[in-house]
Amino acid sequence: MKLDLHYNLKQLHANTLPYTNHFVPCHNTDETDANPKDLEKACVTPLNGTWSFDFYEDVEAFEQALHHKGDGELTVPGVWNLKGYDQIQYVNIKYPIPFDPPNVPADNPCGYYQRNFELATLYPEQDHQYVLNFEGVSSAYYVWVNGQFAGYSQVSHSISRFDITDLVAEGPNTIAVLVVKYSDGTYFEDQDMFRHSGMFRDVYITERPARRIEDFKLDTTLNTSENTGQIHIDIRKQTGNPAISYALFNPKGTLVEKETLEEQATISIDAPDLWTAETPSLYTLHLITAEEIIVQKVGIREVKIKDQQLWINNQSVKLRGVNYHDSDPITGYAVSEERLIEDLTLMKEANFNAIRTAHYPKSPRFYELTDQYGFYVMSEADLETHGVVMLYGDENTEDFNLIANNPKYEAPILDRVTASIVQLQNYSSIIMWSLGNESGYGQNMKKAAKLAHQLDATRPIHYESAFYAEGGENFSELDVISRMYPSPSEIKKRYLTNKKMTQPFILCEYAHAMGNSPGGLKAYHELMENTQPLLAHLYGSGAITR
């Protein structure tokens, strides 16, 4: 086959399954009692570990190679730039390649991964489904199973899933993945960060029964006058018409309610333990079918914007947050659970209560931990097109809307926003969605904001670059007003004393330090603390990364 999908805006994916909320089911109650991690469950065949690896300077060299020797080895999750292949690159604003979307340079380094595997379980007589999952690959990749093309995908920080039921067999199987450094996705992933390439998050196969839940959404609401909380269950897609029931356990593990379930149900709880960053109480919901139990932690909390403030559970809340990149000095994009816990613990010790996932969605495990540790999370789409302002030399913000306003780029923008919301919709720590970072503003971003509200009406929508709308800042489609790096005096004059301001103000970045420590923090802090609640009661701190 001709390997040309990675520079084709008309086909962003090939053979991928539709986006659904992320979950890995259990097979029995023994697993739910033991609470295993996803890759430890009986239905999972993990593909992490050592893969054979061939590095090529460009895709043409790969295509012309008669044999792929697999002389090298790489660990998955991991990146090849920190293992002696290619080079490490840091880019802030400029694109790493010439601006010619969707084309990419012929000199496009790529890595070819191969390994053998045997399925953990195999039920050919029961028509079970086998789904190949990639949680993060930069920047785009082609997949073959047992020598047959399985599919293609992009969006580096997104889960992609492939149905490989007809490609796998009992006994030894092979999988091969070609990862390309540059793709048309590169034009939408111009974040200020070190650039790495490879399969940097978990890779695994899940086995699913013929009758199964495919997608579900959980929402929570409060009735303050009656001191009750509600968990709303919506089974949005199923296959094979399974009989479904649910069981809900309180944070102490006591059964609250167990009932059969059709497509929707509402569980009402008297005097619920509410989830906040200070009291991250989690209920446990089991969605039960004949062959599976899906376990989902649920924090009962309600998010609202009113009176120019952010309210969590009817309490006005200020956000003291950090912008958090996936960045490890040894492993790059591949951030271990131990490193995540270390960082979250440090944030707690420093009295931070919020995280913006700068500038892309994190792994599912990250959100499980922020649910558990208690952080208000603004989860951001994997979207940045900042490089358009540097196309002709010096920075020119008049070009900021070049991609945001061109219908040619609508599909990839909406795809990235959809992926960022649908897959992560059931994590309670997420209190706000961000459409992306530094990508200008225009009709594509307006459609993205509308889509985000349709996908999830329970959380506010953020996007700072509406400041660059043609004709002047336009936050009318968004739920908060957001800025980066304005001075305290500008904030006060432009927003805090502006009687026309109806949305809360968030300072999504304001203290960006590379090397020396930044100054001015005292002035920002005093402004934030001394501002009356009806003005700018919502704020966030700046790009503080490890």
Coordinates of C-alpha atoms in Angstrom, one line a residue:
M1 CA 0.0 0.0 0.0
K2 CA 1.1 3.6 -0.6
L3 CA 1.8 5.3 2.7
D4 CA 0.2 8.7 2.1
L5 CA -2.4 8.9 4.7
H6 CA -0.2 11.0 7.0
Y7 CA -0.4 14.0 4.6
N8 CA -4.1 13.7 3.6
L9 CA -6.6 16.0 5.4
K10 CA -9.5 14.2 3.8
Q11 CA -8.7 11.0 5.8
L12 CA -7.6 11.6 9.3
H13 CA -8.0 8.0 10.4
A14 CA -8.5 4.6 8.7
N15 CA -10.3 1.7 10.3
T16 CA -10.5 3.3 13.8
L17 CA -13.5 2.6 16.0
P18 CA -15.7 5.6 16.9
Y19 CA -14.7 7.7 20.0
T20 CA -16.3 6.4 23.2
N21 CA -15.7 7.1 26.9
H22 CA -12.6 5.3 28.1
F23 CA -13.0 2.2 30.2
V24 CA -11.4 -1.3 30.5
P25 CA -13.9 -3.8 31.9
C26 CA -13.5 -6.5 34.5
H27 CA -14.5 -10.1 34.0
N28 CA -15.8 -10.9 37.4
T29 CA -16.3 -9.7 41.0
D30 CA -12.9 -11.0 42.1
E31 CA -11.3 -8.4 39.8
T32 CA -13.5 -5.6 41.1
D33 CA -12.7 -6.5 44.7
A34 CA -9.0 -6.6 43.9
N35 CA -9.2 -3.3 41.9
P36 CA -6.6 -4.2 39.4
K37 CA -5.1 -1.6 37.1
D38 CA -6.3 -1.6 33.5
L39 CA -3.3 -3.6 32.1
E40 CA -3.7 -6.2 34.8
K41 CA -7.2 -7.2 34.0
A42 CA -8.0 -10.6 32.6
C43 CA -9.5 -9.2 29.4
V44 CA -6.3 -7.4 28.5
T45 CA -3.3 -8.5 26.5
P46 CA -0.6 -5.9 27.3
L47 CA 1.7 -4.9 24.5
N48 CA 4.0 -2.7 26.6
G49 CA 7.6 -3.8 26.9
T50 CA 10.4 -4.4 24.5
W51 CA 9.8 -4.1 20.7
S52 CA 12.2 -4.6 17.9
F53 CA 12.9 -1.3 16.2
D54 CA 14.2 -0.1 12.9
F55 CA 14.9 3.6 12.3
Y56 CA 14.7 5.2 8.9
E57 CA 15.6 8.7 7.8
D58 CA 12.5 9.0 5.7
V59 CA 9.4 7.1 4.7
E60 CA 10.7 6.3 1.2
A61 CA 13.7 4.5 2.7
F62 CA 11.3 2.4 4.7
E63 CA 9.2 1.6 1.6
Q64 CA 12.3 0.6 -0.4
A65 CA 13.7 -1.7 2.3
L66 CA 13.4 -5.3 1.3
H67 CA 13.6 -6.5 4.9
H68 CA 13.0 -4.8 8.2
K69 CA 15.7 -6.4 10.3
G70 CA 14.6 -5.3 13.8
D71 CA 18.2 -4.9 14.8
G72 CA 17.4 -2.3 17.5
E73 CA 15.1 -2.4 20.5
L74 CA 12.9 0.2 22.1
T75 CA 10.7 0.1 25.2
V76 CA 7.0 1.0 24.9
P77 CA 5.9 3.3 26.3
G78 CA 8.9 5.4 25.2
V79 CA 10.3 7.8 22.6
W80 CA 13.1 7.2 20.2
N81 CA 14.7 10.6 20.5
L82 CA 16.1 9.8 24.0
K83 CA 17.4 6.4 22.9
G84 CA 20.0 7.5 20.3
Y85 CA 17.7 7.9 17.3
D86 CA 17.0 11.1 15.5
Q87 CA 17.5 14.2 17.7
I88 CA 15.8 16.2 20.5
Q89 CA 14.1 19.3 19.3
Y90 CA 12.6 22.2 21.2
V91 CA 10.2 24.6 19.3
N92 CA 8.2 27.4 20.9
I93 CA 6.2 29.3 18.2
K94 CA 7.6 28.4 14.8
Y95 CA 6.5 25.2 13.1
P96 CA 9.2 22.5 13.0
I97 CA 8.6 22.1 9.3
P98 CA 7.9 24.5 6.4
F99 CA 4.2 25.6 6.4
D100 CA 2.6 23.7 3.5
P101 CA -0.4 21.8 4.9
P102 CA -1.2 19.0 4.5
N103 CA 2.3 18.2 3.0
V104 CA 5.3 17.2 5.0
P105 CA 9.0 17.1 4.1
A106 CA 10.3 14.1 2.2
D107 CA 12.9 14.0 5.0
N108 CA 10.5 12.5 7.5
P109 CA 12.1 10.3 10.1
C110 CA 10.1 7.2 11.0
G111 CA 10.4 4.2 13.3
Y112 CA 9.2 0.7 12.6
Y113 CA 8.2 -1.3 15.7
Q114 CA 7.6 -5.1 15.7
R115 CA 6.8 -7.7 18.3
N116 CA 5.1 -11.1 18.8
F117 CA 2.2 -11.7 21.2
E118 CA -0.4 -14.2 22.2
L119 CA -3.8 -13.2 23.3
A120 CA -4.5 -13.5 27.0
T121 CA -7.9 -15.0 26.2
L122 CA -9.4 -16.4 23.0
Y123 CA -13.1 -17.2 22.4
P124 CA -13.6 -17.8 18.7
E125 CA -16.7 -19.8 19.2
Q126 CA -18.4 -17.0 21.2
D127 CA -17.9 -14.2 18.6
H128 CA -15.9 -12.1 21.0
Q129 CA -14.3 -8.8 19.8
Y130 CA -10.6 -7.9 20.1
V131 CA -9.8 -4.2 20.2
L132 CA -6.3 -2.8 19.8
N133 CA -5.7 0.3 21.8
F134 CA -3.1 3.0 21.5
E135 CA -3.2 5.7 24.2
G136 CA -0.6 8.0 22.7
V137 CA 1.6 8.0 19.6
S138 CA 3.4 10.9 18.1
S139 CA 2.7 12.0 15.5
A140 CA 0.9 9.5 13.3
Y141 CA 1.1 5.8 12.6
Y142 CA 0.2 2.8 10.4
V143 CA -0.6 -0.6 12.0
W144 CA -0.3 -4.2 10.6
V145 CA -1.4 -7.3 12.5
N146 CA -0.2 -10.7 11.1
G147 CA 1.0 -8.9 8.0
Q148 CA -2.4 -7.4 7.2
F149 CA -3.1 -3.7 7.3
A150 CA -5.1 -2.9 10.5
G151 CA -5.4 0.9 10.2
Y152 CA -4.0 4.4 10.5
S153 CA -4.5 7.1 13.0
Q154 CA -3.2 10.5 14.3
V155 CA -3.8 13.0 17.1
S156 CA -0.8 12.3 19.3
H157 CA -2.5 12.6 22.7
S158 CA -5.6 10.7 22.0
I159 CA -6.8 7.1 22.3
S160 CA -7.2 5.3 19.0
R161 CA -8.9 1.9 18.8
F162 CA -8.9 -0.7 16.0
D163 CA -11.1 -3.8 15.7
I164 CA -8.6 -6.6 15.0
T165 CA -11.0 -9.5 15.6
D166 CA -10.6 -10.8 12.0
L167 CA -6.8 -10.4 12.1
V168 CA -5.8 -12.3 15.2
A169 CA -5.6 -16.1 15.8
E170 CA -4.9 -18.6 18.5
G171 CA -1.2 -18.9 19.2
P172 CA 1.6 -16.6 18.1
N173 CA 0.6 -13.3 16.4
T174 CA 2.7 -10.4 15.1
I175 CA 2.1 -6.7 15.2
A176 CA 4.0 -4.0 13.4
V177 CA 3.7 -0.2 13.7
L178 CA 5.2 2.5 11.5
V179 CA 5.4 5.8 13.4
V180 CA 6.1 8.9 11.3
K181 CA 7.6 12.0 12.9
Y182 CA 5.7 14.5 10.8
S183 CA 2.2 14.4 9.5
D184 CA -0.6 16.8 8.6
G185 CA -1.3 16.5 12.3
T186 CA 1.9 18.4 12.9
Y187 CA 0.2 21.6 11.8
F188 CA -2.3 21.2 14.6
E189 CA 0.3 20.2 17.3
D190 CA 2.6 23.2 17.5
Q191 CA 2.7 23.4 21.3
D192 CA 5.6 25.1 23.1
M193 CA 7.5 22.0 24.2
F194 CA 10.2 19.5 23.5
R195 CA 9.4 17.4 20.5
H196 CA 9.6 13.6 20.7
S197 CA 8.4 10.7 18.6
G198 CA 7.2 7.2 19.3
M199 CA 4.6 5.2 21.1
F200 CA 4.8 7.0 24.4
R201 CA 1.7 5.7 26.2
D202 CA 0.2 2.2 26.9
V203 CA -0.6 -0.2 24.0
Y204 CA -2.8 -3.2 24.7
I205 CA -5.6 -5.4 23.3
T206 CA -9.0 -5.7 25.1
E207 CA -11.2 -8.7 24.6
R208 CA -15.0 -7.9 24.7
P209 CA -18.0 -10.3 24.6
A210 CA -20.5 -10.2 21.8
R211 CA -23.1 -8.5 24.1
R212 CA -21.5 -5.4 25.5
I213 CA -21.8 -1.8 26.5
E214 CA -19.9 0.4 24.0
D215 CA -20.3 3.9 25.4
F216 CA -21.9 5.5 28.5
K217 CA -22.1 9.0 30.0
L218 CA -22.4 9.9 33.7
D219 CA -23.6 13.3 35.0
T220 CA -24.1 14.4 38.6
T221 CA -26.5 17.1 39.9
L222 CA -27.4 18.4 43.4
N223 CA -30.7 19.4 45.0
T224 CA -29.6 21.7 47.8
S225 CA -33.0 22.3 49.3
E226 CA -33.5 18.5 49.9
N227 CA -29.7 17.8 50.5
T228 CA -29.7 15.1 47.8
G229 CA -27.3 14.2 45.0
Q230 CA -28.2 12.5 41.7
I231 CA -26.1 10.3 39.4
H232 CA -27.5 10.2 35.9
I233 CA -26.5 7.1 33.8
D234 CA -26.9 7.2 30.1
I235 CA -26.0 4.0 28.1
R236 CA -25.4 5.7 24.8
K237 CA -24.4 2.7 22.7
Q238 CA -24.5 -1.1 23.1
T239 CA -24.0 -4.1 21.0
G240 CA -26.0 -7.4 21.1
N241 CA -28.7 -6.0 23.4
P242 CA -27.1 -7.1 26.8
A243 CA -29.1 -7.3 30.0
I244 CA -27.7 -4.5 32.1
S245 CA -27.8 -3.8 35.9
Y246 CA -26.0 -1.4 38.1
A247 CA -24.7 -1.3 41.6
L248 CA -23.5 1.8 43.4
F249 CA -21.2 1.8 46.5
N250 CA -20.5 4.8 48.7
P251 CA -17.0 6.0 49.5
K252 CA -16.8 3.5 52.4
G253 CA -17.6 0.6 50.1
T254 CA -21.2 0.1 51.4
L255 CA -23.8 -0.8 48.7
V256 CA -26.2 2.1 48.2
E257 CA -28.4 0.7 45.4
K258 CA -28.6 -2.1 42.9
E259 CA -31.1 -2.2 40.1
T260 CA -31.7 -3.3 36.5
L261 CA -31.0 -0.7 33.9
E262 CA -32.5 -0.1 30.5
E263 CA -30.8 2.8 28.7
Q264 CA -31.0 5.5 31.4
A265 CA -31.4 5.7 35.1
T266 CA -31.0 8.3 37.9
I267 CA -29.8 7.3 41.3
S268 CA -30.8 9.7 44.1
I269 CA -28.6 9.8 47.2
D270 CA -29.6 11.4 50.5
A271 CA -26.9 13.6 52.2
P272 CA -24.2 12.6 49.7
D273 CA -20.5 12.8 50.3
L274 CA -19.6 15.6 47.8
W275 CA -16.5 15.6 45.6
T276 CA -14.3 18.7 45.8
A277 CA -10.6 19.3 45.5
E278 CA -10.4 19.4 49.3
T279 CA -12.7 16.4 49.9
P280 CA -12.3 14.1 46.9
S281 CA -15.0 11.6 47.9
L282 CA -15.6 9.0 45.2
Y283 CA -18.5 6.6 44.9
T284 CA -18.0 3.4 42.8
L285 CA -20.5 2.5 40.1
H286 CA -20.6 -1.0 38.6
L287 CA -22.3 -1.5 35.2
I288 CA -23.0 -5.2 35.0
T289 CA -23.6 -7.5 32.0
A290 CA -23.5 -11.2 31.8
E291 CA -19.8 -11.4 31.0
E292 CA -18.4 -8.0 32.2
I293 CA -18.4 -5.5 35.0
I294 CA -17.4 -1.9 34.2
V295 CA -16.1 -0.1 37.2
Q296 CA -16.3 3.7 37.2
K297 CA -15.4 6.0 40.1
V298 CA -17.9 8.9 40.4
G299 CA -17.5 12.2 42.3
I300 CA -20.9 13.8 43.0
R301 CA -20.3 17.5 42.2
E302 CA -22.0 20.2 40.2
V303 CA -20.3 22.9 38.2
K304 CA -21.9 26.2 37.4
I305 CA -21.0 29.7 36.1
K306 CA -23.2 32.4 37.7
D307 CA -22.7 35.9 39.0
Q308 CA -19.3 36.1 37.2
Q309 CA -18.0 33.3 39.4
L310 CA -17.2 29.6 39.2
W311 CA -19.3 27.5 41.6
I312 CA -18.6 24.0 42.7
N313 CA -21.4 22.4 44.7
N314 CA -22.9 25.9 45.2
Q315 CA -19.7 27.3 46.7
S316 CA -17.8 30.0 44.9
V317 CA -14.3 28.7 44.1
K318 CA -11.0 30.3 43.1
L319 CA -8.6 28.2 41.1
R320 CA -4.9 28.2 42.0
G321 CA -3.5 26.1 39.3
V322 CA -0.5 25.0 37.2
N323 CA -0.1 24.2 33.5
Y324 CA 1.2 20.7 33.4
H325 CA 3.1 19.2 30.4
D326 CA 3.9 15.5 30.0
S327 CA 7.6 15.8 30.5
D328 CA 10.1 13.6 32.2
P329 CA 13.9 14.4 32.0
I330 CA 14.7 10.7 31.3
T331 CA 11.7 9.4 29.4
G332 CA 10.3 12.5 27.7
Y333 CA 6.6 12.2 26.9
A334 CA 6.4 8.8 28.6
V335 CA 5.4 9.8 32.2
S336 CA 5.2 6.9 34.7
E337 CA 2.5 6.6 37.3
E338 CA 5.2 7.1 40.0
R339 CA 6.2 10.4 38.4
L340 CA 2.5 11.5 38.2
I341 CA 2.0 10.8 41.8
E342 CA 5.2 12.6 42.8
D343 CA 4.1 15.7 40.8
L344 CA 0.5 15.7 42.1
T345 CA 1.8 15.3 45.7
L346 CA 4.1 18.3 45.2
M347 CA 1.2 20.3 43.8
K348 CA -0.9 19.5 46.9
E349 CA 1.9 20.4 49.2
A350 CA 2.2 23.8 47.5
N351 CA -1.5 24.4 47.9
F352 CA -2.4 24.2 44.2
N353 CA -6.0 23.0 43.7
A354 CA -6.2 23.1 39.8
I355 CA -4.4 21.8 36.7
R356 CA -4.7 22.9 33.1
T357 CA -3.6 19.9 30.9
A358 CA -1.3 22.1 28.8
H359 CA -1.7 21.6 26.0
Y360 CA -3.4 18.3 25.2
P361 CA -5.3 15.6 27.0
K362 CA -3.4 13.4 29.5
S363 CA -3.5 9.6 29.9
P364 CA -6.6 8.1 31.5
R365 CA -4.5 7.2 34.5
F366 CA -3.8 10.9 35.1
Y367 CA -7.5 11.7 35.4
E368 CA -8.0 8.7 37.7
L369 CA -5.4 10.1 40.0
T370 CA -6.7 13.7 39.9
D371 CA -10.1 12.2 40.8
Q372 CA -8.5 10.5 43.7
Y373 CA -6.1 13.2 44.9
G374 CA -8.6 16.1 44.3
F375 CA -7.8 18.6 41.6
Y376 CA -10.0 20.8 39.5
V377 CA -8.9 20.0 36.0
M378 CA -9.2 22.1 32.8
S379 CA -8.7 19.4 30.2
E380 CA -7.4 20.8 26.9
A381 CA -7.7 19.5 23.4
D382 CA -4.6 18.5 21.4
L383 CA -4.7 21.6 19.3
E384 CA -2.2 24.4 18.7
T385 CA -1.5 26.3 15.5
H386 CA 0.7 29.1 16.9
G387 CA 3.2 28.8 14.1
V388 CA 1.0 30.7 11.7
V389 CA 2.1 34.0 13.2
M390 CA 5.7 33.4 12.2
L391 CA 5.3 32.5 8.5
Y392 CA 6.9 35.7 7.3
G393 CA 9.6 36.3 9.8
D394 CA 8.7 38.3 12.9
E395 CA 5.6 37.4 14.9
N396 CA 2.5 38.8 13.2
T397 CA -0.8 38.2 15.2
E398 CA -2.8 39.3 12.2
D399 CA -2.2 35.9 10.7
F400 CA -3.3 34.1 13.9
N401 CA -6.7 33.1 12.4
L402 CA -5.3 31.6 9.2
I403 CA -6.2 28.0 10.2
A404 CA -9.0 28.8 12.6
N405 CA -11.0 30.6 9.9
N406 CA -10.4 28.4 6.9
P407 CA -13.1 25.7 6.2
K408 CA -10.3 23.5 4.8
Y409 CA -9.2 22.8 8.4
E410 CA -12.6 22.4 10.1
A411 CA -12.6 18.6 10.1
P412 CA -9.3 18.1 12.0
I413 CA -10.2 20.8 14.5
L414 CA -13.6 19.3 15.3
D415 CA -12.0 15.8 15.4
R416 CA -9.5 16.9 18.0
V417 CA -12.1 18.6 20.2
T418 CA -14.4 15.5 19.9
A419 CA -11.6 13.2 20.9
S420 CA -10.7 15.3 23.9
I421 CA -14.2 15.4 25.4
V422 CA -15.9 12.1 24.5
Q423 CA -13.2 9.8 25.7
L424 CA -12.7 11.6 29.1
Q425 CA -16.3 12.7 29.9
N426 CA -16.7 10.5 33.0
Y427 CA -13.8 11.8 35.1
S428 CA -15.2 13.9 37.9
S429 CA -12.0 16.0 38.4
I430 CA -12.6 17.6 34.9
I431 CA -14.6 20.7 35.6
M432 CA -13.9 22.6 32.4
W433 CA -13.0 21.8 28.8
S434 CA -10.5 23.9 26.8
L435 CA -10.8 23.9 23.0
G436 CA -7.0 24.1 22.6
N437 CA -4.2 26.6 22.9
E438 CA -3.0 29.5 20.8
S439 CA -4.8 28.6 17.6
G440 CA -6.4 31.9 16.7
Y441 CA -10.2 32.4 16.4
G442 CA -12.6 32.0 13.6
Q443 CA -15.5 30.0 12.2
N444 CA -13.8 26.7 12.9
M445 CA -13.3 27.5 16.6
K446 CA -16.9 28.9 16.9
K447 CA -18.1 25.5 15.6
A448 CA -15.8 23.7 18.0
A449 CA -17.3 25.7 20.9
K450 CA -20.8 24.8 19.8
L451 CA -19.8 21.2 19.4
A452 CA -18.3 21.1 22.9
H453 CA -21.4 22.4 24.4
Q454 CA -23.4 19.8 22.6
L455 CA -21.1 17.0 23.7
D456 CA -21.2 18.0 27.3
A457 CA -23.6 20.7 28.6
T458 CA -22.5 20.2 32.2
R459 CA -19.1 21.8 32.0
P460 CA -18.0 25.3 31.0
I461 CA -15.9 25.8 27.8
H462 CA -12.6 27.8 27.8
Y463 CA -10.5 29.1 25.0
E464 CA -8.0 31.9 25.4
S465 CA -7.3 32.7 21.8
A466 CA -10.8 34.2 21.3
F467 CA -8.8 37.3 22.3
Y468 CA -7.5 37.3 18.7
A469 CA -10.9 37.3 17.0
E470 CA -11.1 39.4 13.9
G471 CA -12.4 42.8 15.0
G472 CA -11.3 42.4 18.6
E473 CA -11.7 39.8 21.4
N474 CA -14.9 37.8 21.2
F475 CA -15.7 35.4 24.1
S476 CA -19.5 35.3 23.4
E477 CA -19.4 31.6 22.5
L478 CA -17.4 30.7 25.6
D479 CA -18.2 30.5 29.3
V480 CA -15.1 32.3 30.7
I481 CA -12.9 35.2 29.6
S482 CA -9.3 34.1 29.4
R483 CA -6.0 35.8 28.9
M484 CA -2.3 35.1 29.0
Y485 CA 0.4 37.4 30.4
P486 CA -1.5 40.7 30.7
S487 CA -0.1 43.0 33.4
P488 CA -2.1 43.4 36.7
S489 CA -2.9 47.0 35.6
E490 CA -4.3 45.8 32.3
I491 CA -6.4 43.1 34.0
K492 CA -7.9 45.6 36.4
K493 CA -8.6 48.3 33.8
R494 CA -9.7 46.1 30.9
Y495 CA -11.8 43.5 32.8
L496 CA -12.2 44.0 36.5
T497 CA -13.7 47.5 36.2
N498 CA -15.5 46.8 32.9
K499 CA -19.2 46.9 33.7
K500 CA -19.9 45.0 30.4
M501 CA -18.1 41.9 31.6
T502 CA -20.5 39.1 32.4
Q503 CA -18.2 36.1 32.5
P504 CA -15.6 35.2 35.1
F505 CA -12.0 36.0 34.2
I506 CA -9.3 33.4 34.2
L507 CA -5.6 34.1 33.9
C508 CA -4.7 30.8 32.2
E509 CA -1.0 31.7 32.0
Y510 CA 0.9 34.4 33.8
A511 CA 4.2 33.1 35.2
H512 CA 6.3 31.4 32.6
A513 CA 9.9 30.7 33.8
M514 CA 12.7 29.3 31.8
G515 CA 15.9 29.4 33.9
N516 CA 15.5 32.3 36.3
S517 CA 12.5 32.7 38.6
P518 CA 9.9 35.1 37.3
G519 CA 9.1 38.4 39.0
G520 CA 5.8 40.1 39.6
L521 CA 4.1 37.3 41.4
K522 CA 3.3 39.4 44.5
A523 CA 1.4 42.0 42.4
Y524 CA -0.7 39.2 40.7
H525 CA -1.4 37.5 43.9
E526 CA -2.6 40.6 45.7
L527 CA -4.9 41.5 42.7
M528 CA -6.4 38.0 42.8
E529 CA -6.9 37.9 46.6
N530 CA -8.2 41.5 46.9
T531 CA -10.7 41.5 44.0
Q532 CA -14.3 41.4 45.0
P533 CA -16.2 38.1 44.2
L534 CA -18.4 39.7 41.6
L535 CA -15.3 40.5 39.6
A536 CA -12.8 37.9 38.5
H537 CA -13.4 35.3 41.1
L538 CA -12.0 32.7 38.8
Y539 CA -8.3 32.6 37.9
G540 CA -5.5 30.3 37.2
S541 CA -1.7 30.5 37.5
G542 CA 0.7 30.2 34.7
A543 CA 2.9 27.8 32.8
I544 CA 4.7 26.2 35.7
T545 CA 6.2 22.9 34.5
R546 CA 8.8 20.7 35.9

